[in-house]
XYZ file of C-alpha atoms in Angstrom:
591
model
C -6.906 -15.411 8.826
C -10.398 -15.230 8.326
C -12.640 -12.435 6.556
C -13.605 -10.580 9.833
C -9.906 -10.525 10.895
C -8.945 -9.051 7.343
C -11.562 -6.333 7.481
C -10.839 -5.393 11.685
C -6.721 -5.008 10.390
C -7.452 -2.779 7.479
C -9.866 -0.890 9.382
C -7.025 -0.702 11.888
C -4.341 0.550 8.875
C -6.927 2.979 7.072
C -7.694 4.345 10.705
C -3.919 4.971 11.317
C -3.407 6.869 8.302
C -6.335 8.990 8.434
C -4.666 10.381 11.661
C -1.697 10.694 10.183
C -2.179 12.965 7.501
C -4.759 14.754 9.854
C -6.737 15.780 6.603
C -10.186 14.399 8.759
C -11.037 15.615 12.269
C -10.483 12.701 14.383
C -13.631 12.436 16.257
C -15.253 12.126 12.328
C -12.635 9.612 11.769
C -13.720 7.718 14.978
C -17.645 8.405 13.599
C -16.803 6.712 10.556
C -15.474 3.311 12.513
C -18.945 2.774 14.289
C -20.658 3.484 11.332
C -18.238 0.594 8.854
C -18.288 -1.796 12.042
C -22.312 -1.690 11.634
C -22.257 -1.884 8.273
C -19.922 -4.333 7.203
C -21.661 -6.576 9.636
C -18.680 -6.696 12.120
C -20.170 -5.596 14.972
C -24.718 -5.418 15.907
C -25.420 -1.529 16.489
C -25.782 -2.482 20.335
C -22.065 -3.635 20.675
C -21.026 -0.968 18.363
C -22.756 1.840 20.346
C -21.296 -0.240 23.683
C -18.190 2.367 23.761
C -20.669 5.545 24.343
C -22.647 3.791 27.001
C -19.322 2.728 28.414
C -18.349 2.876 32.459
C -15.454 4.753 30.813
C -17.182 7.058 28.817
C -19.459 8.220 31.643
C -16.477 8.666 33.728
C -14.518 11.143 31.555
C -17.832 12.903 30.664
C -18.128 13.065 34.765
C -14.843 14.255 35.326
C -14.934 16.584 32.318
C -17.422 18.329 34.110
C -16.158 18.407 37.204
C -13.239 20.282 35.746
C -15.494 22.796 34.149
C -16.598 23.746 37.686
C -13.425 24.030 39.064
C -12.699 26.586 36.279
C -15.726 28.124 36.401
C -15.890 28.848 39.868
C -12.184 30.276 39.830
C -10.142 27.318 41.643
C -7.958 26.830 39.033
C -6.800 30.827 38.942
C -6.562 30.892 42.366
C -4.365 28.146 42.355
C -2.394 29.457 39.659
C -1.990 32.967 41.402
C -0.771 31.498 44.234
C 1.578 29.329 43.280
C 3.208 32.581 40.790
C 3.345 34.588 43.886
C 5.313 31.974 45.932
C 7.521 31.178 42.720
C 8.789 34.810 42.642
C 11.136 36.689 39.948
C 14.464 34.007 39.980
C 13.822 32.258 36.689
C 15.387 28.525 38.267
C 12.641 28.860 41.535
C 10.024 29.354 38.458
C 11.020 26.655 36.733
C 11.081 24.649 39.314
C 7.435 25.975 40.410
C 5.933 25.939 37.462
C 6.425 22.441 36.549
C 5.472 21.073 39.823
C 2.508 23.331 39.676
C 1.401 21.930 35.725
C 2.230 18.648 37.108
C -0.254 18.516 40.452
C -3.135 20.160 38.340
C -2.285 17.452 35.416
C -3.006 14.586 38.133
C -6.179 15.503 38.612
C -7.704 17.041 35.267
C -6.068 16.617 31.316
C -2.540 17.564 30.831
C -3.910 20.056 28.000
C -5.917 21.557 30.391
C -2.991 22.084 32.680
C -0.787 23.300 29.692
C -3.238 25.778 28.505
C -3.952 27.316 32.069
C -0.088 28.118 32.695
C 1.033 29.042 29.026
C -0.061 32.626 29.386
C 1.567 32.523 32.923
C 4.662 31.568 31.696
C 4.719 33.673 28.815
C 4.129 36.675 31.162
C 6.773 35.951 33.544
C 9.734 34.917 30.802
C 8.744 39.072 29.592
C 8.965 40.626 32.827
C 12.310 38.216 33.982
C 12.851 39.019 30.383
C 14.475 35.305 29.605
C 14.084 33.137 26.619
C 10.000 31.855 27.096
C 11.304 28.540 24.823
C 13.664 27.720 28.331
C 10.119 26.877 29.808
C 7.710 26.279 27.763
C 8.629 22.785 26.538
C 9.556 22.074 30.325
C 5.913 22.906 31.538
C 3.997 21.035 28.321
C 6.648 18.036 29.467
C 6.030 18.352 33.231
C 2.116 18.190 32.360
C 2.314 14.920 30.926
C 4.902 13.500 33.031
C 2.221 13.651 35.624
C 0.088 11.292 33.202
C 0.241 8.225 35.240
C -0.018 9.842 39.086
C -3.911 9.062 38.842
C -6.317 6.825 37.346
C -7.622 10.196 36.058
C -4.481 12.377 35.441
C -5.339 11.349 31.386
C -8.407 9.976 29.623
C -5.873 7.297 28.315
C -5.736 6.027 31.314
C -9.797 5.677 31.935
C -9.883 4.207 28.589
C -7.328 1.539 29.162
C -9.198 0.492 32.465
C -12.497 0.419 30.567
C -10.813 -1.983 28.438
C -9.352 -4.221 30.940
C -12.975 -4.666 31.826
C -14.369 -5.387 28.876
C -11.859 -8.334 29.117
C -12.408 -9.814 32.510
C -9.961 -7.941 34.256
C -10.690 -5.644 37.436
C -10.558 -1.933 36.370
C -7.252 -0.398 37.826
C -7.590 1.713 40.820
C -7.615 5.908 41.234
C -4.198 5.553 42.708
C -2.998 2.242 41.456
C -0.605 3.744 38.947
C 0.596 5.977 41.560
C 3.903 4.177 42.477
C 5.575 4.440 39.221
C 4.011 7.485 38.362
C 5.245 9.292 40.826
C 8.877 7.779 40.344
C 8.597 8.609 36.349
C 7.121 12.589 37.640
C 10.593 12.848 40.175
C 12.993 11.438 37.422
C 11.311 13.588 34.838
C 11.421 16.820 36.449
C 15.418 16.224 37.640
C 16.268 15.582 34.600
C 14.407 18.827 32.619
C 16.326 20.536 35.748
C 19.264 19.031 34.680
C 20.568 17.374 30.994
C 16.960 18.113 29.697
C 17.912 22.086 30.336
C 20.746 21.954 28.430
C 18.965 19.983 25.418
C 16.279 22.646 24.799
C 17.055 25.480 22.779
C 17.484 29.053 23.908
C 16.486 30.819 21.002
C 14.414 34.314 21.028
C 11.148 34.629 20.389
C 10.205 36.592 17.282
C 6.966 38.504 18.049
C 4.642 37.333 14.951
C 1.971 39.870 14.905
C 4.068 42.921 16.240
C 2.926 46.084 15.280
C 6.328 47.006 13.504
C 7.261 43.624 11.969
C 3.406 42.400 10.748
C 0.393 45.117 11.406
C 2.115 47.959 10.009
C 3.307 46.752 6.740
C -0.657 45.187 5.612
C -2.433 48.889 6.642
C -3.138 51.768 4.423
C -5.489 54.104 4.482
C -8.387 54.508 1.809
C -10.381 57.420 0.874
C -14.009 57.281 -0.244
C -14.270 59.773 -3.669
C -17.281 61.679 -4.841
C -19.203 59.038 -7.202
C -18.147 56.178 -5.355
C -20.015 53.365 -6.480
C -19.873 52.441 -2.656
C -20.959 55.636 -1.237
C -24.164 54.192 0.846
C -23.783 50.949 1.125
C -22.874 49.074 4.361
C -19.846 47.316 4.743
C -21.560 43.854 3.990
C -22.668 45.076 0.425
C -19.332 46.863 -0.425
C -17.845 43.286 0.584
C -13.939 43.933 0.877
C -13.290 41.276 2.601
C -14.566 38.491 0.427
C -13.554 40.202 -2.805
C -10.325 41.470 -1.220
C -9.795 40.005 1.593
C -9.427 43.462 2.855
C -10.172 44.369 6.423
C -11.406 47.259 7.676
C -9.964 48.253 11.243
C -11.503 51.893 11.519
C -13.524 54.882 10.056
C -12.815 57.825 10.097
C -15.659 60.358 8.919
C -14.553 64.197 8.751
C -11.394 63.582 9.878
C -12.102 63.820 13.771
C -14.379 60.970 14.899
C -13.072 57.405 14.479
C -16.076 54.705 14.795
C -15.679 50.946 15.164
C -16.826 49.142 11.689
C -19.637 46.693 12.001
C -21.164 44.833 8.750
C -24.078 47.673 9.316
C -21.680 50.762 8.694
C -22.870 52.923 5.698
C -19.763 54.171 3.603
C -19.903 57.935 2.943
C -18.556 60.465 0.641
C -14.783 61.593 2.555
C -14.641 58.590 4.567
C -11.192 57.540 5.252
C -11.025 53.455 6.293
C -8.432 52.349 7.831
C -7.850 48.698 5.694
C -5.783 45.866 6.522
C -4.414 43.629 4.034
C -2.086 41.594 1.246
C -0.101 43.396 -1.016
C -2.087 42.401 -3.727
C -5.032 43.099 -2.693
C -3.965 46.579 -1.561
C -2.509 47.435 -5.475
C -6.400 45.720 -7.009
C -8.538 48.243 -4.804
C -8.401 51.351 -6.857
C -9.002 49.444 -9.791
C -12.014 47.323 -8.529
C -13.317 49.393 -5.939
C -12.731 52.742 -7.251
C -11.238 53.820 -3.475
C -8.080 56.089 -3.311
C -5.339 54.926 -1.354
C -4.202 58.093 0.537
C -0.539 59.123 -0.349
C 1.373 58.062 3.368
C 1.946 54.713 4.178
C 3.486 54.930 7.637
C 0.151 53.826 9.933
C 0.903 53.594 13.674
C -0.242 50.361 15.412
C -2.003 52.557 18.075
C -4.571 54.242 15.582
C -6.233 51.038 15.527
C -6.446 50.983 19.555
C -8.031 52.778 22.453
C -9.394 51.697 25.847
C -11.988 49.838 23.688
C -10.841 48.663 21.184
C -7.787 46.599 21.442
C -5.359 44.162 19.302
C -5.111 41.047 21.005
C -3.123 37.454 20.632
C -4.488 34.354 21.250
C -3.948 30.638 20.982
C -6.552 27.841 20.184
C -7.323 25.092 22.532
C -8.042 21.623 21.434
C -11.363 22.259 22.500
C -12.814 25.213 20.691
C -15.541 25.078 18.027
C -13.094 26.951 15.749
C -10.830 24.359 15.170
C -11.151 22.639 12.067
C -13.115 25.660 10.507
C -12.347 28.462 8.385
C -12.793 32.114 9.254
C -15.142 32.229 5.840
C -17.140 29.433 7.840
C -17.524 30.349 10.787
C -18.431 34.231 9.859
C -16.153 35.143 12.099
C -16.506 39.173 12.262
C -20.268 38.946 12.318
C -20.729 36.417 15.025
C -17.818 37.105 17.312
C -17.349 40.702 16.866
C -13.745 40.381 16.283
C -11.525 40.563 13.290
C -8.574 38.418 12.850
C -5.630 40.070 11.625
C -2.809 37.251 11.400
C -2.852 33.595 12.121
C 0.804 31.778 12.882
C 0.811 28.260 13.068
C 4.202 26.288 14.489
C 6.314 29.770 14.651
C 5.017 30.878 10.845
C 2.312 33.499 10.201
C 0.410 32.208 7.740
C 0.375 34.880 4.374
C -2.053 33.345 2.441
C -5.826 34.332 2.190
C -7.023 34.431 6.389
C -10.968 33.437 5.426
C -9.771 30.793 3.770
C -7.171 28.766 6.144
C -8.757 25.585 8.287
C -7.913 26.459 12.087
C -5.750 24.287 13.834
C -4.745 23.149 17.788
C -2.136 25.644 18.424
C -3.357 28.414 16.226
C -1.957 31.397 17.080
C -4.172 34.280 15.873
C -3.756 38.234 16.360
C -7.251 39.821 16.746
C -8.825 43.333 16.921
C -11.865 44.119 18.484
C -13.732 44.862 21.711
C -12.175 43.878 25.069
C -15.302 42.741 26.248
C -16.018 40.383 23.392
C -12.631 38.719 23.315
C -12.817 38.694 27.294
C -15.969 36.580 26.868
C -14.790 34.278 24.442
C -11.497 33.684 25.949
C -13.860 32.328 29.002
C -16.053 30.149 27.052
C -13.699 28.584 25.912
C -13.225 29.915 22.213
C -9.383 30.324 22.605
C -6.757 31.565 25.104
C -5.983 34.864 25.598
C -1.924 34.953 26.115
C -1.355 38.729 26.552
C -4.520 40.323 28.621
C -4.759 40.403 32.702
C -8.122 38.445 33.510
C -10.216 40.977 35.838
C -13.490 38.198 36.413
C -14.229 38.006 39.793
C -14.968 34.553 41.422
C -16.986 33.507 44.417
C -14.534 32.141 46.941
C -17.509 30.589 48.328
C -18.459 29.050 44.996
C -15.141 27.532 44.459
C -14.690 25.875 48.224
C -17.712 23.990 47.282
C -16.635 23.260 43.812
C -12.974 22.534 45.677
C -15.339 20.235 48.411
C -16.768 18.052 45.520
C -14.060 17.494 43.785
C -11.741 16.474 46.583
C -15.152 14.010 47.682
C -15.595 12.680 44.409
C -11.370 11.532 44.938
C -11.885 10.247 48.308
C -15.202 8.194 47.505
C -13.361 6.618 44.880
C -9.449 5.994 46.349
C -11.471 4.535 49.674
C -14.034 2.220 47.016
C -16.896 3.643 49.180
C -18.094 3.399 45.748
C -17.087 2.620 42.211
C -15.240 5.273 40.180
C -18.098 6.252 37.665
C -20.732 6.288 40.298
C -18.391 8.748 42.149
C -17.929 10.966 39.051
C -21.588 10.729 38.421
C -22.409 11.794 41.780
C -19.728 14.704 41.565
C -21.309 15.868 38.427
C -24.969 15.994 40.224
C -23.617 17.990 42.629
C -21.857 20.711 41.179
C -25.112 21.293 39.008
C -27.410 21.154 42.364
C -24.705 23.376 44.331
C -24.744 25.782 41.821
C -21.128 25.482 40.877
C -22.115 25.752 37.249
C -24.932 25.524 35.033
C -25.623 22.845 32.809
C -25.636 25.207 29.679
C -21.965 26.666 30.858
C -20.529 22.682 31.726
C -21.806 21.597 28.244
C -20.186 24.278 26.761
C -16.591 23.575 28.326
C -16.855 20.043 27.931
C -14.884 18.703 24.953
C -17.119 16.518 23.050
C -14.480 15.798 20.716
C -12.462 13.653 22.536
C -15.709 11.980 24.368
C -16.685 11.195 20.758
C -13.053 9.866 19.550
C -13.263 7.199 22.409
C -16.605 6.230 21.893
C -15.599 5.477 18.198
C -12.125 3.625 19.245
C -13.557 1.593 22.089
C -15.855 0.189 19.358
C -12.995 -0.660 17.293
C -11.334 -1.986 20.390
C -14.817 -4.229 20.606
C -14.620 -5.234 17.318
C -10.981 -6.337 18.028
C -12.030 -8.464 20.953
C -15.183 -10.028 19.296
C -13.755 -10.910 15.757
C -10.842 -12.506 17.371
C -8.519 -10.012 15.426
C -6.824 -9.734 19.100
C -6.266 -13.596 19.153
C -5.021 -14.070 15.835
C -2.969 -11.621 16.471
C -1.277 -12.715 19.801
C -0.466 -16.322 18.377
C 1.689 -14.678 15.988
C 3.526 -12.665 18.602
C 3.623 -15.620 21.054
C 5.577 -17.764 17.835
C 7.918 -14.849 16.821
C 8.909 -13.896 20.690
C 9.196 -17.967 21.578
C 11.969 -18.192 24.596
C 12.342 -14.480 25.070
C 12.533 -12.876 28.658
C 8.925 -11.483 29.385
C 10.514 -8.558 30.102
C 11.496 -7.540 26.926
C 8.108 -8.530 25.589
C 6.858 -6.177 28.245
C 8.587 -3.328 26.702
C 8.194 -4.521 23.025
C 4.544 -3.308 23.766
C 5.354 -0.006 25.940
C 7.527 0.775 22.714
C 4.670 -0.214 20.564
C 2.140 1.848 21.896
C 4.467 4.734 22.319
C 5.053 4.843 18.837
C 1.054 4.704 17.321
C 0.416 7.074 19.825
C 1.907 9.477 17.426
C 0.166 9.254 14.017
C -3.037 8.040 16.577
C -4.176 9.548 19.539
C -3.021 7.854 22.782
C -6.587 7.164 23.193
C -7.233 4.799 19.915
C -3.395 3.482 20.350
C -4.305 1.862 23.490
C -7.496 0.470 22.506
C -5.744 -1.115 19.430
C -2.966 -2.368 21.630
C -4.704 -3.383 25.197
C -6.350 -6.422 23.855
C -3.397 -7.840 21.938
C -1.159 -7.705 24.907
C -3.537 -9.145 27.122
C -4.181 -12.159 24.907
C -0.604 -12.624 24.309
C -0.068 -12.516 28.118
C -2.906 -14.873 28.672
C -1.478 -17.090 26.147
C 1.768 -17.706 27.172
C 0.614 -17.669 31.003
C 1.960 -13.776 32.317
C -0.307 -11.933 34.297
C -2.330 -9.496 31.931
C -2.122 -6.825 33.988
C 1.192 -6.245 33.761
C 0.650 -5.771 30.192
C -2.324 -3.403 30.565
C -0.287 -0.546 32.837
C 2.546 -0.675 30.574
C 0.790 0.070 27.916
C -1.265 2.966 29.532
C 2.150 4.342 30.296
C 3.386 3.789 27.169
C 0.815 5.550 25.139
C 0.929 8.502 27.655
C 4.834 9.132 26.607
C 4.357 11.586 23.742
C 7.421 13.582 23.909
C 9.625 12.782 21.032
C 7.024 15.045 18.539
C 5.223 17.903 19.106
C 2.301 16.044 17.849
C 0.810 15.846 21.493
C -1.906 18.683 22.169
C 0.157 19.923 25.035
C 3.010 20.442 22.849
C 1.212 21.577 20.046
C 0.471 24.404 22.459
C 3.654 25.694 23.086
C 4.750 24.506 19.420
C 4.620 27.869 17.973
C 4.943 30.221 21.141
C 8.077 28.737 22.018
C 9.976 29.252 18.318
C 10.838 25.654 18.853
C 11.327 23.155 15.856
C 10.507 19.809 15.287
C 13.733 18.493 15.935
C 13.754 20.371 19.393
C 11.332 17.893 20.593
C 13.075 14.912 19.247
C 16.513 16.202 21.117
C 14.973 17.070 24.744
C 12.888 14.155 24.217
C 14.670 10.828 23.299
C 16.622 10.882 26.545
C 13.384 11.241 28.838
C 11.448 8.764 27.043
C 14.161 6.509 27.807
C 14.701 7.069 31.573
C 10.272 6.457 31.858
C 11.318 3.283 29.381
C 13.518 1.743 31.806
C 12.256 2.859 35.134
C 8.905 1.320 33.926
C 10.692 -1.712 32.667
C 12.382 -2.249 36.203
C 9.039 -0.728 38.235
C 6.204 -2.889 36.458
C 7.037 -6.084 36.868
C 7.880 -5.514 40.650
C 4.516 -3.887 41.315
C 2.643 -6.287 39.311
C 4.318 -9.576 38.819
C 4.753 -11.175 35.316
């Protein structure tokens, strides 16, 4: 083993638990490789920098795009509508609907994507059918990634592992080359969450986290401003409740008729009765440090911090919003959104601890109170998902047939190689700025440069694997300690291999660690790389034994489900995609 090889593995091993313990962002983590490649000396800034300038890279940034427009211009909802109204009321016809539904929209834009557009659906329709919403919410979050390997683009894992193939001589795999198997692995998957997979997931009630009776009522009291306040005049800002307190103030009421909406510009006055929200022990410390009087009833009604205005509202965090990662303290929440957040539940558990204080996570549910308008306008820029309120934004149809047009082009351009895949998403991304599908400023906005910067970072670690000869040294020992076995079984060693860094790792970095082993072990012992390369796209796309995948993560806490939930439902599907790839692979592509 030489130096280089040494430093590529425990770049590999610090990488993998750095996403493990998930105390760094990922795309930081993937930041940091480029820059210790450079340094160290392992890789020139050019080679390093490769994975950014990529074919792949432009591709998903294309694509990414491309799916902003379609979301923008209102395909997506119309889509969604449709397919609700054709599913009906009978909870089996939804099920059924639903997944197919999160499935076709997962083969041609991210599974997450597909996940978060349908969660609020779902949620709606398990109220009004009034059935157990954990019956389908791990069903849609599965059927979205079961559709992972229907299209070279149905997952960015996918992109990356054909940007790696060519970084290693190999042709780059196809927009429907994956199709065969996927579509096999899509039919098994949804007859069997029809079926066994039914009875596996739990049927267990959802407990409303930020209900009115259960969480609002029991953190608001009611706080009157004495004569010879010390606060009397200033604005909310200087009396600074919250970050002394933590306190929140919902409403004021000034001579006990007019209520007004607090804003950090609201001068406190003599009688004033604010409407607080709160800890305990923060509610017993504000006579003593603020000199307020808490008012002698206790029994607040949810509804005297609504009207047609002002609203509480729940929401969920997408992997791409500029919250996550953040605290509310941070990211002056109140002052630049023009919301308050009330409660914040993360994997089924409302969170009781200081709000300003907690780092906002994928999955986040949060409970917020404020104007419809603003939390309207954040839910569409992205900023989080609104899971209880009826979009009204009104779309031009004729907008979204052209969005519709370019998408579907972009598909056919690149299934019929009228041109190759990146040029096609490149062109598709001209075109929906020149058509006026979206604007540059609203695209760049949706676009999750997160991810776009994790793969840069892991394609240069999947470089650095290549030109250190870390992938060599490391295929010689696999070709000695697998001497005589059936291919086969090799085949799957590495399915199973990916599958399982895909969970401390994104399925991104596990298949850039993994691709160039396997195809220098293939190479090696004589197999046909290629093999190797599409089992272990679809091996690092099979994240259902945690709830560790974004899609799951999702539905983690809406759901009431528990960890072992997803090991249960999910052990028996990974198997069936196991063996069906096992038999499927080396048919299509011949060892």
């Amino acid at each position: 083993m030489t130096l280089e090889v040494g430093l590529v593995l425990g770049i590999i091993g610090v990488t993998m638990v750095l996403f493990a313990i998930e105390k760094i962002a990922p795309d930081v983590i993937a930041l940091g490789v480029i820059v210790i490649l450079v340094v160290s000396g392992l890789l020139p800034l050019d080679r390093a920098l490769a994975g950014i300038g990529s074919e792949a890279f432009i591709l998903i940034l294309g694509l990414l795009v491309m799916t902003a427009g379609l979301e923008k211009t209102g395909v997506v909802d119309m889509a969604g509508d449709w397919i609700v109204r054709k599913a009906g009321h009978d909870a089996n016809r939804f099920l059924l609907f639903i997944m197919l539904a999160a499935a076709g929209l997962s083969a041609l834009m991210s599974n997450t994507g597909a996940t978060a557009f349908f969660l609020p659906v779902v949620i709606g329709m398990a109220r009004n059918m009034k059935i157990s919403r954990s019956k389908l919410l791990m069903p849609l979050a599965f059927a979205s990634i079961l559709a992972s390997s229907v299209t070279l683009i149905a997952t960015t894992t996918n992109i990356v592992v054909s940007g790696v193939m060519e970084d290693e001589g190999l042709l780059p795999l196809g927009m429907f080359e994956l199709s065969p198997v996927g579509l096999v692995i899509l039919i098994l998957g949804i007859v069997y969450l029809l079926t066994v997979g039914r009875k596996l997931i739990p049927d267990r009630p959802y407990e409303e986290p930020f209900s009115t009776e259960a969480s609002v009522r029991n953190y608001l009291t009611e706080l009157v401003v004495p004569e010879g306040s010390s606060l009397i005049g200033k604005t909310l800002t200087q009396a600074a409740l919250g970050r002394d307190l933590d306190l929140t103030v919902l409403r004021i009421s000034k001579n006990k008729r007019s209520f007004l909406v607090p804003t950090a510009s609201t001068v406190i006055g003599a009688g004033d009765v604010l409407i607080v929200e709160g800890d305990r022990d923060g509610l017993l410390d504000i006579k003593e440090k603020t000199g307020l009087e808490l008012k002698p009833r206790s029994d607040i009604a949810g509804q005297e911090i609504q009207s047609k205005e002002i609203n509480l509202f729940e929401v969920i965090l997408l992997p791409r919003s500029p919250l996550i990662g953040r605290t509310l303290k941070q990211l002056d929440f109140r002052h630049n959104y023009g919301l308050q957040v009330l409660g914040i539940n993360r994997s089924g558990r409302t969170i009781r601890r200081k709000l300003s204080e907690v780092r906002l996570s994928v999955g986040d549910q949060l409970l917020l109170h404020g104007s419809r308008v603003s939390a309207l306008t954040l839910d569409q820029s992205s900023m989080f998902r609104l899971l209880h309120v009826i979009r009204t934004e009104e779309h031009d149809p004729k907008r979204a047939v052209v969005s519709g047009a370019v998408f579907l082009g972009v598909l056919a351009l690149a299934a019929l190689n009228v041109v190759s895949v990146p040029i096609a998403a490149m062109v598709g991304m001209l075109l929906v700025f020149v058509l006026g599908c979206i604007t540059p400023e609203e695209a760049y906005q949706m676009v999750n440069w997160r991810v776009l910067i994790l793969i840069g970072g892991m394609l240069a670690l999947g470089i650095a694997i290549q030109d250190t000869g870390t992938a060599s040294y490391l295929s010689k020992w696999i070709v000695a300690f697998t001497h005589g076995m059936d291919p086969k079984w090799l085949l799957g060693g590495f399915f199973i291999l990916s599958m399982l860094l895909s969970q401390p790792m994104s399925n991104q970095a596990a298949a850039v660690v993994v691709v160039p082993i396997a195809i220098q072990t293939a190479l090696q012992l004589g197999l046909n790389p290629r093999s190797f390369a599409v089992m272990i796209a679809l091996g690092a796309s099979c994240s259902f034994l945690t709830p560790l995948e974004p899609s799951c993560m999702m539905v983690y806490g809406p759901g009431n489900y528990r960890f072992i939930d997803f090991v249960k439902a999910g052990i028996p599907l990974t198997v069936i995609i196991f063996f069906t790839a096992l038999i499927m692979v080396p048919v299509i592509w011949p060892l």
